[in-house]
Tab-separated table of N, CA, C and O and ligand atoms in Angstrom:
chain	number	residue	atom	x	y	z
A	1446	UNK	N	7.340	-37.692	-54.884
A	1446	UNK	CA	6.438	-37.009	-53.951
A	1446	UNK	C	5.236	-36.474	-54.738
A	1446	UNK	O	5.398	-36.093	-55.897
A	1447	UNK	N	4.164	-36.438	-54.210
A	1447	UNK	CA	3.072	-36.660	-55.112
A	1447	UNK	C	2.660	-34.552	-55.097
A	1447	UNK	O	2.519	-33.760	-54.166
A	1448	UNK	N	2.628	-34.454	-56.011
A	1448	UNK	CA	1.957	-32.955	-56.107
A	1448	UNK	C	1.555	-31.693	-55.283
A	1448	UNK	O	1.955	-30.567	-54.989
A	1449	UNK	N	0.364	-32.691	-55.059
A	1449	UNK	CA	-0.598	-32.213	-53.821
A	1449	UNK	C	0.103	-31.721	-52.305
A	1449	UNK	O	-0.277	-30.849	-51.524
A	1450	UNK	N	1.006	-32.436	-52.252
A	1450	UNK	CA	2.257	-32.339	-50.575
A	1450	UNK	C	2.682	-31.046	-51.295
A	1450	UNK	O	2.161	-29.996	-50.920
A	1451	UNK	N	3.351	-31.031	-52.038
A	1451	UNK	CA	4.230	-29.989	-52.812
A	1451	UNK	C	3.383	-28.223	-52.706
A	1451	UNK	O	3.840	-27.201	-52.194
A	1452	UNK	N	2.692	-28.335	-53.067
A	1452	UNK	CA	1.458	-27.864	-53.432
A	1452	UNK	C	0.985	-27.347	-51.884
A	1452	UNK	O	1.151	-26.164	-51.585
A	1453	UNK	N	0.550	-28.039	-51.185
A	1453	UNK	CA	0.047	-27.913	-49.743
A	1453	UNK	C	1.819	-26.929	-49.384
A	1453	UNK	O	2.079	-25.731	-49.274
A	1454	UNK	N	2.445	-27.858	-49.328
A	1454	UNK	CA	3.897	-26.799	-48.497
A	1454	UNK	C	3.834	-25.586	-48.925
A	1454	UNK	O	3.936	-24.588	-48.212
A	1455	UNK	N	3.660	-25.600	-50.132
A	1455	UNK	CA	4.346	-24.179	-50.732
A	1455	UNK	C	3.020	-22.964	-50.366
A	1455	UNK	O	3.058	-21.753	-50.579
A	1456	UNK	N	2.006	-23.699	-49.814
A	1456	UNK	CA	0.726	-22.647	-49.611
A	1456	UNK	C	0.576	-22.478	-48.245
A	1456	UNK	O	-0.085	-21.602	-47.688
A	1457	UNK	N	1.450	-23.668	-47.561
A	1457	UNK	CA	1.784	-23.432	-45.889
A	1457	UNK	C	2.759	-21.916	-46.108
A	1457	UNK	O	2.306	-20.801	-45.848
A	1458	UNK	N	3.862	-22.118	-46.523
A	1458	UNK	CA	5.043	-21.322	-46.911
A	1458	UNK	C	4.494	-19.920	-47.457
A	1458	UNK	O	4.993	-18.917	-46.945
A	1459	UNK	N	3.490	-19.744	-48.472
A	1459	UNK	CA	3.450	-18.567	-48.803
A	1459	UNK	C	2.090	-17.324	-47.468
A	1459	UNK	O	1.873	-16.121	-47.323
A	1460	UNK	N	1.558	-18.685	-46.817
A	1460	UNK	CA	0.695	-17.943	-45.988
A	1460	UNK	C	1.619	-17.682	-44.928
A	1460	UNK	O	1.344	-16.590	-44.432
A	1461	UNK	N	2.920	-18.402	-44.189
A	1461	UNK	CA	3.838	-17.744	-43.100
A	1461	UNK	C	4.242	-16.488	-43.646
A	1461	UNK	O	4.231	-15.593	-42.801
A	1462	UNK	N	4.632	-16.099	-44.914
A	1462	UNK	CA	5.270	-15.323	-45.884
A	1462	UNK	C	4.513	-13.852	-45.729
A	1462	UNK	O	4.977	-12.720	-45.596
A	1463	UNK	N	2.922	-14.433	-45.814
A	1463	UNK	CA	2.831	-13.275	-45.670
A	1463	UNK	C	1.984	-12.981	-44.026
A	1463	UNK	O	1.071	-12.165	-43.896
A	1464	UNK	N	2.353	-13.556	-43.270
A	1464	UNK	CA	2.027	-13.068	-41.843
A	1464	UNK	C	2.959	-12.630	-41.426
A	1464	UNK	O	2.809	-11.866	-40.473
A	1465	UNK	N	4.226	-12.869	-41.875
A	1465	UNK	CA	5.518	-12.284	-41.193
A	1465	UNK	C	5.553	-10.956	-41.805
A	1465	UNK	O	5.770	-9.989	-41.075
A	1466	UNK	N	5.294	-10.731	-43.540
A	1466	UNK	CA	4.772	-9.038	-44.091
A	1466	UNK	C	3.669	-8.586	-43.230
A	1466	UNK	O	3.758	-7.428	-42.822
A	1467	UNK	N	2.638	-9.287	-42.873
A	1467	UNK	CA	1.851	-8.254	-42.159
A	1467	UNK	C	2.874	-7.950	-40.344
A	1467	UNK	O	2.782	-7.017	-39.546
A	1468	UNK	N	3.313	-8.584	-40.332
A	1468	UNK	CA	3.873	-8.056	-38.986
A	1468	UNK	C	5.275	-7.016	-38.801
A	1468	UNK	O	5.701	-6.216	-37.967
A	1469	UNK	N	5.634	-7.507	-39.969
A	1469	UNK	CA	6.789	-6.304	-40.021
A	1469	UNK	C	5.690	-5.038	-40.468
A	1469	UNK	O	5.637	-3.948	-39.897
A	1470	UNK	N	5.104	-5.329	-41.265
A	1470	UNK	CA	4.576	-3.940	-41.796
A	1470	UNK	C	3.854	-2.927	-40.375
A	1470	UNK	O	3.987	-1.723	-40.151
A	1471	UNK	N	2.798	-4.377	-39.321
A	1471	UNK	CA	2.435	-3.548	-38.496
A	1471	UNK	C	3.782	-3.146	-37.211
A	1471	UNK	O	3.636	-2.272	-36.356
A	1472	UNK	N	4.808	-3.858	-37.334
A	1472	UNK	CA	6.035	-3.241	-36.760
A	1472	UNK	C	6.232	-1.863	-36.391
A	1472	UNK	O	6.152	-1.211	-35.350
A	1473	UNK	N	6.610	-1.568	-37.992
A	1473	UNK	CA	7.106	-0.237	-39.066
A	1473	UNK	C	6.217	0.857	-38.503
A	1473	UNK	O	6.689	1.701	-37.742
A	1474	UNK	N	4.727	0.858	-38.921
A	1474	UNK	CA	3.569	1.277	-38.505
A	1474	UNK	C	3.635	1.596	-37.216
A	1474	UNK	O	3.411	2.793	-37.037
A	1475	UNK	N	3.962	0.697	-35.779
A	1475	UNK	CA	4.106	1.256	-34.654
A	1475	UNK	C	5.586	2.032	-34.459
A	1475	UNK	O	5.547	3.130	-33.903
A	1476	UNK	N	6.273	1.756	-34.688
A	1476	UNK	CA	7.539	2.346	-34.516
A	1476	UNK	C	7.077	3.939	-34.926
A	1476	UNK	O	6.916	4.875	-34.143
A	1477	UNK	N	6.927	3.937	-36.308
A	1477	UNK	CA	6.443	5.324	-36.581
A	1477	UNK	C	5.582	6.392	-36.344
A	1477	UNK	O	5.642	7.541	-36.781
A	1478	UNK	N	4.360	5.606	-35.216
A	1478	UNK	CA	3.601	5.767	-34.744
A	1478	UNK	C	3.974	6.390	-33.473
A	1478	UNK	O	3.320	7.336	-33.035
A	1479	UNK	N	5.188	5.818	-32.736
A	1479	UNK	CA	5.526	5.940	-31.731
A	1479	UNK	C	6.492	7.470	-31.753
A	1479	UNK	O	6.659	8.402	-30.967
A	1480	UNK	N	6.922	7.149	-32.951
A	1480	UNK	CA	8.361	8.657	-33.518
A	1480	UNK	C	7.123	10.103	-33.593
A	1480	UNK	O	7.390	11.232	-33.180
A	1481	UNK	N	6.096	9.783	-34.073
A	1481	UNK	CA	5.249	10.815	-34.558
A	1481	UNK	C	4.871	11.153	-32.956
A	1481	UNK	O	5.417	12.157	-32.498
A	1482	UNK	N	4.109	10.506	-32.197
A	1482	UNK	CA	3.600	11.013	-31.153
A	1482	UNK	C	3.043	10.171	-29.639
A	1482	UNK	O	2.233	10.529	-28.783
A	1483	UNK	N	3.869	8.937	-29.771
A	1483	UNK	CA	3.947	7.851	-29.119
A	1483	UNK	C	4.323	8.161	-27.288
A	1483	UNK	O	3.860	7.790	-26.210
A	1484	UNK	N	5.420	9.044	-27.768
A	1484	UNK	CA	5.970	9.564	-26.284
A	1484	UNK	C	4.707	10.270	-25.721
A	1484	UNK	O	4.099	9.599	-24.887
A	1485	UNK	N	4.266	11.318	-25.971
A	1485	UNK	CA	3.176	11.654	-25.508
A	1485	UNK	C	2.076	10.993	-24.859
A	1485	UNK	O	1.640	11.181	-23.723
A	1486	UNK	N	1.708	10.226	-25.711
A	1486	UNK	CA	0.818	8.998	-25.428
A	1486	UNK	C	1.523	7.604	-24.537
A	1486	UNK	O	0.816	6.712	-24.069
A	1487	UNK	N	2.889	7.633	-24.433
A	1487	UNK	CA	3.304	6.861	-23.299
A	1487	UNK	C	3.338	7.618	-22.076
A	1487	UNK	O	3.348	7.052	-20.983
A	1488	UNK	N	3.353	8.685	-22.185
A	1488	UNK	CA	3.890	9.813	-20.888
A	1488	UNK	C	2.106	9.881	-20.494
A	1488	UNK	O	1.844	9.818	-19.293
A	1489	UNK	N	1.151	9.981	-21.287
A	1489	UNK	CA	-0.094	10.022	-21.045
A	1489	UNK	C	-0.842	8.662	-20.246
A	1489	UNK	O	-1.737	8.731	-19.405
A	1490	UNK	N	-0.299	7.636	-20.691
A	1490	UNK	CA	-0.437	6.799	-19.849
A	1490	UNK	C	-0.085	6.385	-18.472
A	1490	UNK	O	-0.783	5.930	-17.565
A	1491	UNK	N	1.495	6.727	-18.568
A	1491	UNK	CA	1.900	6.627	-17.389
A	1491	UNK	C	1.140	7.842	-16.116
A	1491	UNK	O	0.860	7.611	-14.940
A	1492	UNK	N	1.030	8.694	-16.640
A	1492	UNK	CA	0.102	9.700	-15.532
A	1492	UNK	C	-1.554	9.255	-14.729
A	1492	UNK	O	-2.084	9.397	-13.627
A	1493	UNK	N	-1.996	8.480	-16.470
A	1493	UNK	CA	-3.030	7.691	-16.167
A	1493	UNK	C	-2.824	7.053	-15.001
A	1493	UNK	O	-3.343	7.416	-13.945
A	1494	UNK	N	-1.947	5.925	-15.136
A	1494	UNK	CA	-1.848	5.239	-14.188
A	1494	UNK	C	-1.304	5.434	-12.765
A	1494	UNK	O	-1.441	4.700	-11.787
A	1495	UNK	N	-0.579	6.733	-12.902
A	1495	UNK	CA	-0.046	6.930	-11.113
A	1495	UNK	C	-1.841	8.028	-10.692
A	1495	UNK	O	-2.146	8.270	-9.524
A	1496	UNK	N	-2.483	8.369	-11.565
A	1496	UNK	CA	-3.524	9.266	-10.898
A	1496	UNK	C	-4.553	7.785	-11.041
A	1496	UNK	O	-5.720	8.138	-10.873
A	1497	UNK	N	-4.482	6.642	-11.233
A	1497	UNK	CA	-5.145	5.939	-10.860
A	1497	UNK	C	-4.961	4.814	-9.484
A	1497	UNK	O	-5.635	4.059	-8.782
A	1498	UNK	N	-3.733	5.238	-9.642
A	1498	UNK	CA	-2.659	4.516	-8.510
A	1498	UNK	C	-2.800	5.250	-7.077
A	1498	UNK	O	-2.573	4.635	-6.036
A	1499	UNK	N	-3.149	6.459	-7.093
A	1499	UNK	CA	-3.268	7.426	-6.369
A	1499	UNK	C	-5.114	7.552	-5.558
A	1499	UNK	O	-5.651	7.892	-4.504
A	1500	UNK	N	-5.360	7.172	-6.525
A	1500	UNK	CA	-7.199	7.293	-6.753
A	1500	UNK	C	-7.406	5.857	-5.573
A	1500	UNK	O	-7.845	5.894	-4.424
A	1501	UNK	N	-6.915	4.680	-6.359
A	1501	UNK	CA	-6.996	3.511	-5.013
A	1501	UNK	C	-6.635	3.624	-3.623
A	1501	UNK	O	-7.205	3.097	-2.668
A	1502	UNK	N	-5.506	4.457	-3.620
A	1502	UNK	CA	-4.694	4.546	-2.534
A	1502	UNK	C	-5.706	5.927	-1.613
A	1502	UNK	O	-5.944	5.902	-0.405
A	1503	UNK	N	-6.064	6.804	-2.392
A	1503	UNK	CA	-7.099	7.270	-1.424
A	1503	UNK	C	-8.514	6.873	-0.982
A	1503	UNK	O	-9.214	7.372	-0.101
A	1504	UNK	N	-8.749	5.885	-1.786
A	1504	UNK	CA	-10.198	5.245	-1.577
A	1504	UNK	C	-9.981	4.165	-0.184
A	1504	UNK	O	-10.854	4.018	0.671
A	1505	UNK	N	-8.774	3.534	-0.164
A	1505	UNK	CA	-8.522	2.492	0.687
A	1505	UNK	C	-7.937	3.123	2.042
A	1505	UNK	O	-7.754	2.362	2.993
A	1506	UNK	N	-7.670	4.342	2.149
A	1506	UNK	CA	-7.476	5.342	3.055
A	1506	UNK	C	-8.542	5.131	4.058
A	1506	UNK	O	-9.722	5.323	3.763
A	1507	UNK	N	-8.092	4.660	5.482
A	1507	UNK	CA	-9.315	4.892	6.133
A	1507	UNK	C	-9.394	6.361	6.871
A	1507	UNK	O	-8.330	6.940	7.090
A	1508	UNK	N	-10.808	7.056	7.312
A	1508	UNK	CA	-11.038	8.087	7.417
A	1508	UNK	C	-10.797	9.172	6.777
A	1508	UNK	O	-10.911	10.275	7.311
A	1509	UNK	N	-10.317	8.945	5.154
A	1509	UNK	CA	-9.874	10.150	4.372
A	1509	UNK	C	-11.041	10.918	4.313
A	1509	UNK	O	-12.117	10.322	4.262
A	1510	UNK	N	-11.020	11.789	4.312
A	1510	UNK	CA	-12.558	12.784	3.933
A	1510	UNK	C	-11.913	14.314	3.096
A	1510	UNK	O	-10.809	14.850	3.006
A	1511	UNK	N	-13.086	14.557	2.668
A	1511	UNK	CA	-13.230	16.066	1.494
A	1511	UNK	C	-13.037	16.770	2.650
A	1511	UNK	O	-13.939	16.536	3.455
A	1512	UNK	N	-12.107	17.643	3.101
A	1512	UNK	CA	-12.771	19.158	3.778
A	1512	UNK	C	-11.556	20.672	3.111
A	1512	UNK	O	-10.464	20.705	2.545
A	1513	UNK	N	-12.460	21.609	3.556
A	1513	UNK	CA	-11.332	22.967	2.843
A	1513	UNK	C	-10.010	22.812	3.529
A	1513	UNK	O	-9.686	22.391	4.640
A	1514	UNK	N	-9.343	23.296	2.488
A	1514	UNK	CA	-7.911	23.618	3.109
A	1514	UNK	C	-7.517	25.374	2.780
A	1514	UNK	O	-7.665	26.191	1.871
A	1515	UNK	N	-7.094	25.321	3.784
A	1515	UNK	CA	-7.019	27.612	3.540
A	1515	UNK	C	-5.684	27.866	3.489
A	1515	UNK	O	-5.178	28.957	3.752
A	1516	UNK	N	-4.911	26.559	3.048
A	1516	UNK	CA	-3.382	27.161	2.937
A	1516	UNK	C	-3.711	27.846	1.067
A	1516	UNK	O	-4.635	27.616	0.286
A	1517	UNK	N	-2.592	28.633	0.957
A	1517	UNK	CA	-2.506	29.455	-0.026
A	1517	UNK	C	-2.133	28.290	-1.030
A	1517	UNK	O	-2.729	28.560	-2.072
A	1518	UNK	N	-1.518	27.282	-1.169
A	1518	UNK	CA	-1.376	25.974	-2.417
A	1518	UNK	C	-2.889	25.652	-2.636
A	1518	UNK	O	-3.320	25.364	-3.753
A	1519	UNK	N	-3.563	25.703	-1.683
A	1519	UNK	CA	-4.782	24.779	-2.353
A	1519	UNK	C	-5.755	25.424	-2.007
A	1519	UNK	O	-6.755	24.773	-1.702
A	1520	UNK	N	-5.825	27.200	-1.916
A	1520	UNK	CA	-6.809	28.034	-2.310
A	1520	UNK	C	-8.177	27.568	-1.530
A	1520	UNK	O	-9.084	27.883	-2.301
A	1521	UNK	N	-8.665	27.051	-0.529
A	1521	UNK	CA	-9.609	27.367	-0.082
A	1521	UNK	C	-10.924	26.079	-0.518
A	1521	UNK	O	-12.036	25.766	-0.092
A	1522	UNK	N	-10.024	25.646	-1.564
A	1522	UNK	CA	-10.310	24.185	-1.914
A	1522	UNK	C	-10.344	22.954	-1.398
A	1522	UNK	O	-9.317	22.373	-1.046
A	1523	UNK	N	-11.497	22.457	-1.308
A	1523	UNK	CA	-11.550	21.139	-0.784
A	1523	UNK	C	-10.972	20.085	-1.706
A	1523	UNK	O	-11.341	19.803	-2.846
A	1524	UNK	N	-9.555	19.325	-0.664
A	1524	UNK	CA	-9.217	18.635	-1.104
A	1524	UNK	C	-9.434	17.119	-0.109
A	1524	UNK	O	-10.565	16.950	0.347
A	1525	UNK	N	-8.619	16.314	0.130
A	1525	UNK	CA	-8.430	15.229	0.729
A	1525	UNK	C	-7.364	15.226	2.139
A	1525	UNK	O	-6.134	15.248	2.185
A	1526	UNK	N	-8.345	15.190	3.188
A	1526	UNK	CA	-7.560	14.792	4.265
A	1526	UNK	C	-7.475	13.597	4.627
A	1526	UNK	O	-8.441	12.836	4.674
A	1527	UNK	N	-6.387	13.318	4.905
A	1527	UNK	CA	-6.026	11.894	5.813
A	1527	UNK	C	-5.543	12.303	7.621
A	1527	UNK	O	-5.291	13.386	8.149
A	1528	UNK	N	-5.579	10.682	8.255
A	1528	UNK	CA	-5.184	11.074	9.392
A	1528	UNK	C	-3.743	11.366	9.206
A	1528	UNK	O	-3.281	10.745	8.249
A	1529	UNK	N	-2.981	12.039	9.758
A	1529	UNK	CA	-1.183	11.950	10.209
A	1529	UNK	C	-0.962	11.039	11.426
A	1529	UNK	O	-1.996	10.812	12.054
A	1530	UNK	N	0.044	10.525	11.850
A	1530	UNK	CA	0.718	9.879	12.687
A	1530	UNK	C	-0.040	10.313	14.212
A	1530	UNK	O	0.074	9.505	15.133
A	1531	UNK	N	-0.679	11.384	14.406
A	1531	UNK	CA	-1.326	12.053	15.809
A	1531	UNK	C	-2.976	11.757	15.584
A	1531	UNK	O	-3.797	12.027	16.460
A	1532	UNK	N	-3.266	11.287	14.550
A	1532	UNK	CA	-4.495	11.403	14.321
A	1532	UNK	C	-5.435	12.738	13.914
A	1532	UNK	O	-6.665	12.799	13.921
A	1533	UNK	N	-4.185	14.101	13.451
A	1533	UNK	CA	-5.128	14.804	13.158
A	1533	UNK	C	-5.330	14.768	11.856
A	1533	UNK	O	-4.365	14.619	11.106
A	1534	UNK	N	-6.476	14.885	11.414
A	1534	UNK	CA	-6.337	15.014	9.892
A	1534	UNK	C	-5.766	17.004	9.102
A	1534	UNK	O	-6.082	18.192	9.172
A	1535	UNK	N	-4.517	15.809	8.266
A	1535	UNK	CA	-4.012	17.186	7.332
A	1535	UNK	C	-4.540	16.666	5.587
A	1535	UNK	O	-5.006	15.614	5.149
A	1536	UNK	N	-4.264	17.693	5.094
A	1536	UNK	CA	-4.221	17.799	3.785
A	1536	UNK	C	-3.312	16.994	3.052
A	1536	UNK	O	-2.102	17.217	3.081
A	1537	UNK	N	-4.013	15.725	2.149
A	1537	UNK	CA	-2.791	15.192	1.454
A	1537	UNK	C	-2.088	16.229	0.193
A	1537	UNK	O	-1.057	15.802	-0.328
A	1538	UNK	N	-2.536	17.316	-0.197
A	1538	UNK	CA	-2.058	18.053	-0.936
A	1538	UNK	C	-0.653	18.928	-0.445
A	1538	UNK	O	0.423	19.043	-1.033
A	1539	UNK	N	-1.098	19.485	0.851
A	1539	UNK	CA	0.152	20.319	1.205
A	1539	UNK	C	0.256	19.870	2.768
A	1539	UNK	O	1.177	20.360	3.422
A	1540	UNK	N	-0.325	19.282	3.175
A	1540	UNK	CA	0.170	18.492	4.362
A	1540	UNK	C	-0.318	19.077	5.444
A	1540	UNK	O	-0.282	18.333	6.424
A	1541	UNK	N	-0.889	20.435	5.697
A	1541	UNK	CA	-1.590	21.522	6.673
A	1541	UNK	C	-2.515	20.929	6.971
A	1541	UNK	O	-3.052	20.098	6.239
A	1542	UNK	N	-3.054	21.362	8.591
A	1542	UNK	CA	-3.864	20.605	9.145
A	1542	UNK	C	-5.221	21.242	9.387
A	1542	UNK	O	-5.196	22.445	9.647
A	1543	UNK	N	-6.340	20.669	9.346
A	1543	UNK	CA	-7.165	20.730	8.818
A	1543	UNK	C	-7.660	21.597	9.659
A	1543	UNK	O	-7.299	21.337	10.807
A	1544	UNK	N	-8.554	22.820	9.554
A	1544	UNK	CA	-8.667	23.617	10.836
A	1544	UNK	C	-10.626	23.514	10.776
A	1544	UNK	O	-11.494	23.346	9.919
A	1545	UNK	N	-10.539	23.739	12.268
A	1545	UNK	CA	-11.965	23.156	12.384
A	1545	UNK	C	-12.411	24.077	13.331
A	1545	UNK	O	-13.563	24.013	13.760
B	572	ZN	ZN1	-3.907	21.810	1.264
């Protein structure tokens, strides 16, 4: 077998060699990453995503609108009404109906 083959394999072989070190290493790196403060940052995401999940779901709301709510949970604050089942609009926060 002529050299050069030999030669070529063993430089196929030492470049898998070391992509599989860089991947364990970046493994290691996330794992530890994850032990240090990962949960946080998964728990941070997941909130991301239900207050973005939440964000669609009121945009696609038909007739949702801003108006005050004067129940004592949501202080006088304008939050988000939707219609209810009667068509009046309540508060998606505490569910009180919207007084007008
Ligand atoms: Zn409310």
């Amino acid at each position: 077998m002529p050299d050069w083959i030999v030669r070529a394999a063993m430089a196929v072989m030492a470049i898998g060699l070391v992509a599989t070190g860089v991947g364990l290493a970046l493994i290691v790196i996330a794992v530890l990453r994850f032990l240090q403060g990962g949960r946080a940052w998964l728990v941070g995401v997941v909130r991301t995503a239900r207050r973005r999940e939440r964000l669609v779901q009121q945009l696609a709301a038909p007739a949702a609108t801003y108006l005050p709510c004067h129940s004592p949970a949501c202080g006088h604050m304008e939050t988000v009404h939707v219609p209810d089942t009667d068509g009046r609009l309540v508060c998606e926060h505490c569910a009180t109906p919207a007084s007008r």
